[in-house]
PDB file of C-alpha atoms in Angstrom:
ATOM      1  CA  MET A 155     206.355 249.265  55.421  1.00 41.00           C
ATOM      2  CA  SER A 156     210.044 250.044  55.700  1.00 44.00           C
ATOM      3  CA  THR A 157     212.540 247.936  53.838  1.00 52.00           C
ATOM      4  CA  TYR A 158     216.219 247.299  54.016  1.00 58.00           C
ATOM      5  CA  GLU A 159     218.429 249.481  51.853  1.00 65.00           C
ATOM      6  CA  PHE A 160     220.707 247.613  49.458  1.00 71.00           C
ATOM      7  CA  ARG A 161     223.194 249.178  47.071  1.00 74.00           C
ATOM      8  CA  VAL A 162     222.486 248.478  43.414  1.00 80.00           C
ATOM      9  CA  ASP A 163     224.739 249.131  40.450  1.00 82.00           C
ATOM     10  CA  GLU A 164     223.976 251.548  37.596  1.00 84.00           C
ATOM     11  CA  ASN A 165     221.903 248.829  35.861  1.00 87.00           C
ATOM     12  CA  GLY A 166     219.854 248.094  38.979  1.00 85.00           C
ATOM     13  CA  PHE A 167     221.639 244.841  39.868  1.00 89.00           C
ATOM     14  CA  LEU A 168     222.770 243.728  43.295  1.00 84.00           C
ATOM     15  CA  SER A 169     226.237 242.299  43.782  1.00 84.00           C
ATOM     16  CA  ALA A 170     226.890 239.436  46.181  1.00 85.00           C
ATOM     17  CA  GLY A 171     228.659 241.918  48.442  1.00 82.00           C
ATOM     18  CA  ALA A 172     225.678 244.266  48.440  1.00 80.00           C
ATOM     19  CA  ILE A 173     223.357 241.406  49.364  1.00 80.00           C
ATOM     20  CA  LEU A 174     225.595 239.893  52.019  1.00 83.00           C
ATOM     21  CA  GLU A 175     226.715 243.053  53.777  1.00 79.00           C
ATOM     22  CA  GLN A 176     224.818 243.635  56.988  1.00 67.00           C
ATOM     23  CA  PRO A 177     221.790 245.780  56.118  1.00 67.00           C
ATOM     24  CA  THR A 178     220.452 248.427  58.456  1.00 67.00           C
ATOM     25  CA  LEU A 179     218.004 247.021  60.997  1.00 74.00           C
ATOM     26  CA  VAL A 180     214.426 247.998  60.160  1.00 87.00           C
ATOM     27  CA  ILE A 181     212.533 249.157  63.230  1.00 93.00           C
ATOM     28  CA  GLU A 182     209.014 250.530  63.222  1.00 95.00           C
ATOM     29  CA  GLU A 183     206.989 252.053  66.024  1.00 96.00           C
ATOM     30  CA  LEU A 184     203.454 250.928  66.761  1.00 97.00           C
ATOM     31  CA  VAL A 185     200.908 252.662  68.964  1.00 97.00           C
ATOM     32  CA  VAL A 186     199.046 250.108  71.092  1.00 97.00           C
ATOM     33  CA  PRO A 187     195.796 251.671  72.356  1.00 96.00           C
ATOM     34  CA  GLU A 188     195.032 248.529  74.351  1.00 95.00           C
ATOM     35  CA  TRP A 189     198.253 249.106  76.320  1.00 93.00           C
ATOM     36  CA  GLY A 190     197.404 252.665  77.365  1.00 94.00           C
ATOM     37  CA  GLY A 191     198.172 254.256  73.988  1.00 94.00           C
ATOM     38  CA  GLY A 192     201.916 253.891  74.371  1.00 95.00           C
ATOM     39  CA  LYS A 193     204.267 252.936  71.568  1.00 97.00           C
ATOM     40  CA  ILE A 194     206.372 249.833  71.103  1.00 97.00           C
ATOM     41  CA  ARG A 195     209.323 249.370  68.760  1.00 97.00           C
ATOM     42  CA  LEU A 196     209.285 246.292  66.540  1.00 97.00           C
ATOM     43  CA  LYS A 197     211.994 244.939  64.290  1.00 95.00           C
ATOM     44  CA  MET A 198     211.660 243.046  61.060  1.00 92.00           C
ATOM     45  CA  LEU A 199     212.748 239.454  61.648  1.00 91.00           C
ATOM     46  CA  SER A 200     215.715 238.091  59.764  1.00 89.00           C
ATOM     47  CA  ALA A 201     215.183 234.972  57.661  1.00 87.00           C
ATOM     48  CA  LYS A 202     216.946 232.909  60.353  1.00 90.00           C
ATOM     49  CA  GLU A 203     214.777 234.338  63.134  1.00 90.00           C
ATOM     50  CA  ARG A 204     211.665 233.582  61.121  1.00 88.00           C
ATOM     51  CA  ASP A 205     212.865 230.020  60.408  1.00 89.00           C
ATOM     52  CA  ASP A 206     213.670 229.529  64.095  1.00 90.00           C
ATOM     53  CA  PHE A 207     210.218 230.782  65.056  1.00 88.00           C
ATOM     54  CA  GLU A 208     208.541 228.459  62.568  1.00 86.00           C
ATOM     55  CA  SER A 209     210.665 225.558  63.862  1.00 85.00           C
ATOM     56  CA  SER A 210     209.542 226.375  67.396  1.00 84.00           C
ATOM     57  CA  MET A 211     205.998 225.627  66.255  1.00 82.00           C
ATOM     58  CA  VAL A 212     206.929 221.921  66.248  1.00 80.00           C
ATOM     59  CA  LYS A 213     207.559 219.791  69.325  1.00 79.00           C
ATOM     60  CA  MET A 214     207.946 216.093  69.942  1.00 78.00           C
ATOM     61  CA  GLY A 215     204.939 214.498  71.569  1.00 78.00           C
ATOM     62  CA  LYS A 216     204.994 211.774  74.208  1.00 81.00           C
ATOM     63  CA  ASN A 217     204.273 209.278  71.442  1.00 82.00           C
ATOM     64  CA  GLY A 218     207.459 210.324  69.629  1.00 79.00           C
ATOM     65  CA  ARG A 219     205.541 212.083  66.857  1.00 81.00           C
ATOM     66  CA  GLN A 220     205.819 215.728  65.969  1.00 77.00           C
ATOM     67  CA  GLN A 221     203.031 217.915  67.273  1.00 77.00           C
ATOM     68  CA  LEU A 222     202.006 221.519  66.717  1.00 79.00           C
ATOM     69  CA  ASN A 223     203.346 223.772  69.467  1.00 80.00           C
ATOM     70  CA  ASN A 224     201.070 226.780  69.366  1.00 82.00           C
ATOM     71  CA  GLU A 225     201.358 227.539  73.080  1.00 87.00           C
ATOM     72  CA  ASN A 226     201.877 231.279  73.498  1.00 92.00           C
ATOM     73  CA  PHE A 227     202.953 231.559  69.869  1.00 90.00           C
ATOM     74  CA  ARG A 228     201.825 235.206  69.658  1.00 94.00           C
ATOM     75  CA  ALA A 229     203.773 236.045  72.794  1.00 96.00           C
ATOM     76  CA  ARG A 230     206.810 234.145  71.477  1.00 95.00           C
ATOM     77  CA  LEU A 231     206.786 236.197  68.285  1.00 95.00           C
ATOM     78  CA  VAL A 232     206.391 239.471  70.186  1.00 97.00           C
ATOM     79  CA  GLN A 233     209.311 238.472  72.409  1.00 96.00           C
ATOM     80  CA  LEU A 234     211.492 238.023  69.317  1.00 95.00           C
ATOM     81  CA  ALA A 235     210.561 241.281  67.600  1.00 96.00           C
ATOM     82  CA  ALA A 236     210.022 243.868  70.357  1.00 97.00           C
ATOM     83  CA  VAL A 237     213.156 245.980  70.790  1.00 96.00           C
ATOM     84  CA  ASP A 238     214.398 248.923  72.788  1.00 95.00           C
ATOM     85  CA  GLY A 239     215.839 252.160  71.394  1.00 91.00           C
ATOM     86  CA  GLU A 240     219.149 250.452  70.623  1.00 90.00           C
ATOM     87  CA  GLY A 241     217.562 247.556  68.737  1.00 90.00           C
ATOM     88  CA  LYS A 242     218.102 245.048  71.549  1.00 93.00           C
ATOM     89  CA  GLN A 243     215.332 242.645  72.524  1.00 94.00           C
ATOM     90  CA  LEU A 244     212.947 244.249  74.975  1.00 97.00           C
ATOM     91  CA  PHE A 245     211.763 240.950  76.466  1.00 97.00           C
ATOM     92  CA  THR A 246     213.518 237.738  77.438  1.00 97.00           C
ATOM     93  CA  LYS A 247     212.189 234.217  76.978  1.00 95.00           C
ATOM     94  CA  HIS A 248     211.237 234.365  80.667  1.00 97.00           C
ATOM     95  CA  ASP A 249     208.701 237.094  79.786  1.00 97.00           C
ATOM     96  CA  ILE A 250     206.765 234.973  77.283  1.00 96.00           C
ATOM     97  CA  LYS A 251     204.292 233.570  79.804  1.00 96.00           C
ATOM     98  CA  THR A 252     203.549 237.056  81.181  1.00 96.00           C
ATOM     99  CA  LEU A 253     203.158 238.445  77.653  1.00 96.00           C
ATOM    100  CA  GLY A 254     200.762 235.592  76.911  1.00 96.00           C
ATOM    101  CA  ASN A 255     198.615 236.609  79.881  1.00 96.00           C
ATOM    102  CA  LEU A 256     198.080 240.133  78.513  1.00 94.00           C
ATOM    103  CA  PRO A 257     194.690 240.980  77.000  1.00 93.00           C
ATOM    104  CA  ALA A 258     194.483 239.373  73.562  1.00 95.00           C
ATOM    105  CA  ALA A 259     193.514 242.508  71.604  1.00 96.00           C
ATOM    106  CA  GLY A 260     196.760 244.393  72.268  1.00 96.00           C
ATOM    107  CA  LEU A 261     198.969 241.353  71.784  1.00 96.00           C
ATOM    108  CA  GLN A 262     197.142 240.576  68.535  1.00 96.00           C
ATOM    109  CA  ARG A 263     197.711 244.145  67.271  1.00 97.00           C
ATOM    110  CA  VAL A 264     201.466 243.807  67.894  1.00 97.00           C
ATOM    111  CA  PHE A 265     201.538 240.276  66.451  1.00 94.00           C
ATOM    112  CA  ASN A 266     199.777 241.489  63.277  1.00 94.00           C
ATOM    113  CA  LYS A 267     202.330 244.277  62.784  1.00 95.00           C
ATOM    114  CA  ILE A 268     205.228 241.840  63.161  1.00 94.00           C
ATOM    115  CA  ASN A 269     203.570 239.538  60.628  1.00 90.00           C
ATOM    116  CA  GLU A 270     203.268 242.439  58.193  1.00 91.00           C
ATOM    117  CA  MET A 271     206.874 243.544  58.699  1.00 91.00           C
ATOM    118  CA  SER A 272     208.313 240.021  58.409  1.00 85.00           C
ATOM    119  CA  ALA A 273     206.212 238.862  55.442  1.00 81.00           C
ATOM    120  CA  PHE A 274     204.232 236.258  57.359  1.00 76.00           C
ATOM    121  CA  SER A 275     200.843 235.532  55.907  1.00 64.00           C
ATOM    122  CA  GLU A 276     197.846 233.707  57.320  1.00 64.00           C
ATOM    123  CA  ASP A 277     198.583 231.020  54.747  1.00 66.00           C
ATOM    124  CA  ASP A 278     202.085 230.526  56.184  1.00 61.00           C
ATOM    125  CA  LEU A 279     200.685 229.845  59.639  1.00 60.00           C
ATOM    126  CA  LYS A 280     197.908 227.658  58.212  1.00 62.00           C
ATOM    127  CA  ASP A 281     200.491 225.631  56.274  1.00 63.00           C
ATOM    128  CA  ILE A 282     202.370 224.917  59.492  1.00 58.00           C
ATOM    129  CA  ALA A 283     199.164 223.871  61.255  1.00 58.00           C
ATOM    130  CA  GLU A 284     197.987 221.723  58.324  1.00 63.00           C
ATOM    131  CA  ASP A 285     201.067 219.540  58.674  1.00 59.00           C
ATOM    132  CA  PHE A 286     199.560 218.356  61.958  1.00 52.00           C
ATOM    133  CA  ASP A 287     195.933 217.932  60.905  1.00 50.00           C
ATOM    134  CA  ASP A 288     196.392 214.250  60.070  1.00 49.00           C
ATOM    135  CA  ASP A 289     194.539 211.728  62.207  1.00 44.00           C
ATOM    136  CA  PRO A 290     197.085 210.493  64.795  1.00 44.00           C
ATOM    137  CA  THR A 291     195.568 207.009  64.596  1.00 43.00           C
ATOM    138  CA  GLU A 292     196.483 206.724  60.920  1.00 44.00           C
ATOM    139  CA  SER A 293     199.726 205.025  60.104  1.00 42.00           C
ATOM    140  CA  SER A 294     202.416 207.265  58.699  1.00 43.00           C
ATOM    141  CA  ASP A 295     205.670 206.861  56.874  1.00 46.00           C
ATOM    142  CA  THR A 296     208.708 206.788  59.086  1.00 45.00           C
ATOM    143  CA  ASP A 297     212.141 208.211  58.368  1.00 44.00           C
TER     144      ASP A 297
END
């Protein structure tokens, strides 16, 4: 997996400037046999993009309680990370539904690569889902 390049000093330490300066965008190519054997470019998500994606996994239900929003979540992640040759998003939010209608095997392959590149783990996604496993008939603490 590619990583960002950061400048370190002679003792191997990072300065605040080295950490905060805009690192080079990491883009990897993935062959997708299920999509005719063509390649797709994928970028590593920033921390903010990953947080935004995780936040999108939550929606308010009709009862005013938070609910898991896993609708097209693979397609939503692919939409965020697929880029063109200049590093610009390949798909818009309007493409998510169409992406979600693609055969699952190819979309899953791309989704898995994005997870690998952006340090998502199965446990991360399970943790999000577990927050919503409570019985909705049980009383809960309110804010």
